[in-house]
CSV table of C-alpha atoms in Angstrom, one decimal:
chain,number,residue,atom,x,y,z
X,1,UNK,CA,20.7,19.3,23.1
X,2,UNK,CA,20.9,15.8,24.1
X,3,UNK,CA,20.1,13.9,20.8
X,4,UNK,CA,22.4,12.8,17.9
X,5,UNK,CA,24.7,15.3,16.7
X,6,UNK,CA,26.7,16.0,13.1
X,7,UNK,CA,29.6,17.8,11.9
X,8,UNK,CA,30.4,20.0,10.1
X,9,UNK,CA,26.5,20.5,9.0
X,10,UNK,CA,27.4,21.5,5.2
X,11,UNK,CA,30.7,20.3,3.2
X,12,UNK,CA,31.6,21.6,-0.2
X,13,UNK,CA,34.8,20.1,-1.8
X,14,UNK,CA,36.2,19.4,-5.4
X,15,UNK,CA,36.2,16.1,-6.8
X,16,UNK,CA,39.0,14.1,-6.0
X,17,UNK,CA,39.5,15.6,-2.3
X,18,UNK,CA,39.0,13.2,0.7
X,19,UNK,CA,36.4,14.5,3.4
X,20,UNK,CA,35.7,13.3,6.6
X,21,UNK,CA,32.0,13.6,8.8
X,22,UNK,CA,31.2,13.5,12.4
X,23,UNK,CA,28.7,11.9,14.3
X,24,UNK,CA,27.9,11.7,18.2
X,25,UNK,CA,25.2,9.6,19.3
X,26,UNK,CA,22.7,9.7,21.8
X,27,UNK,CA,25.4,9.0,24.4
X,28,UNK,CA,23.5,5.8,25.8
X,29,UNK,CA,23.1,4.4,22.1
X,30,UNK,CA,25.0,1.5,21.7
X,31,UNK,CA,23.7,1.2,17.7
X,32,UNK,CA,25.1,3.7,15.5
X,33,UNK,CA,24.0,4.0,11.7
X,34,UNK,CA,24.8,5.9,8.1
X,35,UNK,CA,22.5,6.6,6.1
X,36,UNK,CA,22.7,8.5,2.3
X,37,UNK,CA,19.8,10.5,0.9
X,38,UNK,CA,19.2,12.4,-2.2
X,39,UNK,CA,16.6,14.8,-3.2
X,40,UNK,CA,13.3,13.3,-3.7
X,41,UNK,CA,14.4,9.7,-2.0
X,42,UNK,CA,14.2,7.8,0.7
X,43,UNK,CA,17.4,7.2,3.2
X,44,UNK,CA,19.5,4.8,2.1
X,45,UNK,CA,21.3,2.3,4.5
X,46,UNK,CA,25.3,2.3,4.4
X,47,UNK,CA,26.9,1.2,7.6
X,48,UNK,CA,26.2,0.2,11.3
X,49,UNK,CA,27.8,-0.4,14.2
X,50,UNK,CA,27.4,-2.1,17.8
X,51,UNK,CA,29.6,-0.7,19.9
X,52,UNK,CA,32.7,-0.6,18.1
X,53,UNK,CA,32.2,-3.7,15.7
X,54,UNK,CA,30.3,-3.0,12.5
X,55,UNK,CA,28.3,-5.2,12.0
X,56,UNK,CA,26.5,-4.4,8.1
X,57,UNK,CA,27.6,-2.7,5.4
X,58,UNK,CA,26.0,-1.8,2.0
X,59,UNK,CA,27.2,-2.9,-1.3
X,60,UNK,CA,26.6,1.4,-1.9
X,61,UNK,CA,29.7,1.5,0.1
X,62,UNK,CA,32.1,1.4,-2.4
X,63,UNK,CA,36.1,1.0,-1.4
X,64,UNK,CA,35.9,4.9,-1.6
X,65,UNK,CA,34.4,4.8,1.8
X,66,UNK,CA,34.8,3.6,5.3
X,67,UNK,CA,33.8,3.7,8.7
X,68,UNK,CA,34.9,3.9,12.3
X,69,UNK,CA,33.5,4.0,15.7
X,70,UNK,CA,36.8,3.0,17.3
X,71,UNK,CA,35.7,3.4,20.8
X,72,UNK,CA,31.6,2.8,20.4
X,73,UNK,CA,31.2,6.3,20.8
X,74,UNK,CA,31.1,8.9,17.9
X,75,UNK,CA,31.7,7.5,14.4
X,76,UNK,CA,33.2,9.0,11.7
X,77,UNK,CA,32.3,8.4,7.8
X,78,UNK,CA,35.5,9.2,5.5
X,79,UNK,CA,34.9,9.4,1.6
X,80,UNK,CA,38.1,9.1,-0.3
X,81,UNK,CA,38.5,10.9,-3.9
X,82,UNK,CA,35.2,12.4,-3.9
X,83,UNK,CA,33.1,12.1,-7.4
X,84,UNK,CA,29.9,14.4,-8.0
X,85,UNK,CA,27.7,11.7,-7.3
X,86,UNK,CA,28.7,11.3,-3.5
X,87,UNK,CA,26.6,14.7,-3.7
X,88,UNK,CA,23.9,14.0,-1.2
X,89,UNK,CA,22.8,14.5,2.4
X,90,UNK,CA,24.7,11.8,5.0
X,91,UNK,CA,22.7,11.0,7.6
X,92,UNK,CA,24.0,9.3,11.4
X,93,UNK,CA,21.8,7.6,13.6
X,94,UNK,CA,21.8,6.0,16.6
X,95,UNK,CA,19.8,3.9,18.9
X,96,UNK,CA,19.7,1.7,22.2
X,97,UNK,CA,18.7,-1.7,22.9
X,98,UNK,CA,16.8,-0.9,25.4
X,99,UNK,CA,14.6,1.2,27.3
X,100,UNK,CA,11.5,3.0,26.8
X,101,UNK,CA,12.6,4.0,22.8
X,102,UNK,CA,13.5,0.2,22.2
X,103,UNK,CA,15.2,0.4,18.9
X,104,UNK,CA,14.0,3.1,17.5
X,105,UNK,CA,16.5,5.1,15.7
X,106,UNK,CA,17.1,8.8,16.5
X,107,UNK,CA,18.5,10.6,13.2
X,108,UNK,CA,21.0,13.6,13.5
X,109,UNK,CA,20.3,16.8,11.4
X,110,UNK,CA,22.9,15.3,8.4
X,111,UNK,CA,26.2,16.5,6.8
X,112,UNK,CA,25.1,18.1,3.2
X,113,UNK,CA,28.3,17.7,1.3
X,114,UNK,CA,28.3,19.2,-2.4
X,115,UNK,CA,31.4,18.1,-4.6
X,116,UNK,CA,32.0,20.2,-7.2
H,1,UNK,CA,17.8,-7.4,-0.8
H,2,UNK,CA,14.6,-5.7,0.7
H,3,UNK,CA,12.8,-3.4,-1.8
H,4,UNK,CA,10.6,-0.6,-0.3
H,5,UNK,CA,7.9,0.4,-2.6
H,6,UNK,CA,5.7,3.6,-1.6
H,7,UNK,CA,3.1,5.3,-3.3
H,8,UNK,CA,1.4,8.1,-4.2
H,9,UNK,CA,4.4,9.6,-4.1
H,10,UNK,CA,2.2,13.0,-3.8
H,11,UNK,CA,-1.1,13.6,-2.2
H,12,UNK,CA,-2.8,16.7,-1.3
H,13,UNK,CA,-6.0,16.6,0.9
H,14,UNK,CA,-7.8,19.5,2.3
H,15,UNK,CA,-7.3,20.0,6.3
H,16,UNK,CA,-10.1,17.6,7.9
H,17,UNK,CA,-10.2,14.9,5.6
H,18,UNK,CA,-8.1,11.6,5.7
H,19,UNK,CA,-4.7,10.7,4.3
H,20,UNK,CA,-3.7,7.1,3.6
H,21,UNK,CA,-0.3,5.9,2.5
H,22,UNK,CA,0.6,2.6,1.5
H,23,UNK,CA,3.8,0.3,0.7
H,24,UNK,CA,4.6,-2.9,-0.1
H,25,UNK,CA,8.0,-4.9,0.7
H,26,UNK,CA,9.5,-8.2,-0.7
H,27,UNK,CA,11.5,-9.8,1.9
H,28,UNK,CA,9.0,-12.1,3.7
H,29,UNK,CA,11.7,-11.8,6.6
H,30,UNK,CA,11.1,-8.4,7.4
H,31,UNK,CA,9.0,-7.8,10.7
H,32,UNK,CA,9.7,-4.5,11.6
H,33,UNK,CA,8.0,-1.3,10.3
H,34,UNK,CA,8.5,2.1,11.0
H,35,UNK,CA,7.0,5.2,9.8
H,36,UNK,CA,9.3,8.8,9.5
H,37,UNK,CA,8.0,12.3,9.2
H,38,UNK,CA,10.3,14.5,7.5
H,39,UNK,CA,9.9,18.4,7.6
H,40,UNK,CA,11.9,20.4,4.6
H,41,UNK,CA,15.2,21.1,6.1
H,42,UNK,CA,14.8,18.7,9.1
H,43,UNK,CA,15.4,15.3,10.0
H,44,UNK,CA,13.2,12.5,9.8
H,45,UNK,CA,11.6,11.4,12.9
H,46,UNK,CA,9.8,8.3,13.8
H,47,UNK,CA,5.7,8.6,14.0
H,48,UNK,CA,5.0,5.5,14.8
H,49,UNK,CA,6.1,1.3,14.0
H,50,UNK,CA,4.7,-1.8,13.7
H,51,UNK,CA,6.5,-5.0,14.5
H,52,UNK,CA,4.6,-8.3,12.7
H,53,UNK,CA,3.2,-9.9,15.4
H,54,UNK,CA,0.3,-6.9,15.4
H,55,UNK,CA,-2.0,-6.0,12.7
H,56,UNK,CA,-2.5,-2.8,13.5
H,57,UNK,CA,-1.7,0.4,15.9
H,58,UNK,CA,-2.9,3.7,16.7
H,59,UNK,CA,-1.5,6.3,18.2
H,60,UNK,CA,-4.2,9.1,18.3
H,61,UNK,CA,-4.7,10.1,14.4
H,62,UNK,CA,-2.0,8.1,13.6
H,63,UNK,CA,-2.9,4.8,12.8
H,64,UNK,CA,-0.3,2.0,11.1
H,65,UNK,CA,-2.0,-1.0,9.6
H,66,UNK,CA,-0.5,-4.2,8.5
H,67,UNK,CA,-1.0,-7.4,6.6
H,68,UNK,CA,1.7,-10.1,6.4
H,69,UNK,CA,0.5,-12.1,3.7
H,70,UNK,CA,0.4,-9.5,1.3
H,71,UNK,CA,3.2,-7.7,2.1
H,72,UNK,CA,1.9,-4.4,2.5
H,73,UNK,CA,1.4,-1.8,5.2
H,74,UNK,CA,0.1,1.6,5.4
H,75,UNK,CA,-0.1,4.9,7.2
H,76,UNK,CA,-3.7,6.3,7.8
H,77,UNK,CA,-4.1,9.8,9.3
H,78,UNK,CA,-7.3,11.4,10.1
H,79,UNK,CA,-8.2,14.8,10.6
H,80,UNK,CA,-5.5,16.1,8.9
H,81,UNK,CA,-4.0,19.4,9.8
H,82,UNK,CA,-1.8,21.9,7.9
H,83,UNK,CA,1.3,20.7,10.3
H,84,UNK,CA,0.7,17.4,9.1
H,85,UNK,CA,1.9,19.0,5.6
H,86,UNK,CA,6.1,16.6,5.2
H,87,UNK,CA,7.1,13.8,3.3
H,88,UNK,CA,6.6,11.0,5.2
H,89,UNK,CA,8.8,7.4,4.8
H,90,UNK,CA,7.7,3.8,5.0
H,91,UNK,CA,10.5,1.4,5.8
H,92,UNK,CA,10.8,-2.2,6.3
H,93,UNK,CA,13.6,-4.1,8.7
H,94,UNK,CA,14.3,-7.7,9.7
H,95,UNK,CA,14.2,-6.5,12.9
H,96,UNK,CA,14.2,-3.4,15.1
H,97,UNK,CA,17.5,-2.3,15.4
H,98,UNK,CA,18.6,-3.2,12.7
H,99,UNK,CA,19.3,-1.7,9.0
H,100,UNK,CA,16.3,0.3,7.5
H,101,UNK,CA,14.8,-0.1,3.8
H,102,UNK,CA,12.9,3.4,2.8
H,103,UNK,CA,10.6,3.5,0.4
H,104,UNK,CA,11.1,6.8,-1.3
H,105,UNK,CA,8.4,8.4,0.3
H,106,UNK,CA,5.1,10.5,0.5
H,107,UNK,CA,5.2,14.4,0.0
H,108,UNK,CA,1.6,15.0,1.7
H,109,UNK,CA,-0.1,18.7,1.4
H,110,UNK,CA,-2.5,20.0,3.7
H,111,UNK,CA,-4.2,22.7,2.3
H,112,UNK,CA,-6.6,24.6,5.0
């Protein structure tokens, strides 16, 4: 399977514990992006990055959270001292600027994490 | 910031007829608009965009139509089938490749 990638798929941890997700993009995406979504909503933006810069981040993410793609490859998303309302489905994509898919952004199958 | 507003936020049309989605956004900067399909369990994936210097596309039953000035776009599909059956997701950009704004989407039922 060529297309973007997550891990681990589900994550249950008690509040207060630090997790940490995975994502590999498409491997010729140089955008990568983070996205939150809850049941019944739409995907909400958090992070993105160009390479290894990033380049946008949300005021959703809180000091709690952060971000790295250190060498424009995968990314990881780290959530410190987890509350229950970082319950939600985190959701990595990634896209290239340019090509036949110009742009368009390829989602990965998410991280469900449930804190308890 | 860019608010995504999407309604009905149910429809149910029997297979055959026509589905139409609409949304509105606020930031007059955005020119980029995408539409997801998202199975239960799945990930979204893109059906088809729009960028703001067109004022509509089709792509088969899928057809994306667009109107600047108002600030609105919407989703038309024809002939519906029961594998159109997904919530689908409007979102708004200052440009492609950049960060998305969903609306909150579209849980659409096709009943045969």
């Amino acid at each position: 399977d060529t297309g973007v990638s997550q891990d681990p798929r589900h994550k249950i941890t008690k509040r207060g514990q630090n997790v940490t997700f995975r994502c590999d993009p498409i491997s010729e995406h140089n955008r990568l992006y983070w996205y939150r979504q809850t049941l019944g909503q739409g995907p909400e933006f958090l992070t993105y990055f160009q390479n290894e810069a990033q380049l946008e981040k949300s005021r959703l993410l809180s000091d709690r959270f952060s971000a790295e793609r250190p060498k424009g490859s995968f990314s990881t998303l780290e959530i410190q001292r987890t509350e229950q309302g970082d319950s939600a489905m985190y959701l990595c994509a990634s896209s290239a600027q340019s090509g036949r898919a110009l742009n368009e952004q390829f989602f990965g199958p998410g991280t469900r994490l449930t804190v308890l | 910031g860019e608010n995504v507003e999407q309604h009905p936020s149910t429809l149910s049309v029997q297979e055959g007829d026509s589905a139409v989605i609409k949304c509105t956004y606020s930031d007059s900067a955005s020119n980029y608009f995408p539409w997801y399909k998202q199975e239960l369990g799945k990930r979204p994936q893109l059906i088809i965009d729009i960028r703001s210097n067109v004022g509509e596309k089709k792509d088969q039953r899928i057809a994306v139509t667009l109107n600047k000035t108002a600030k609105h776009f919407s989703l038309h599909i024809t002939e519906t089938q029961p594998e159109d059956s997904a919530v689908y997701f409007c979102a708004a950009s200052k440009n492609s490749g950049y960060a998305l704004n969903f609306g909150k989407g579209t849980s659409l039922l096709v009943t045969p």
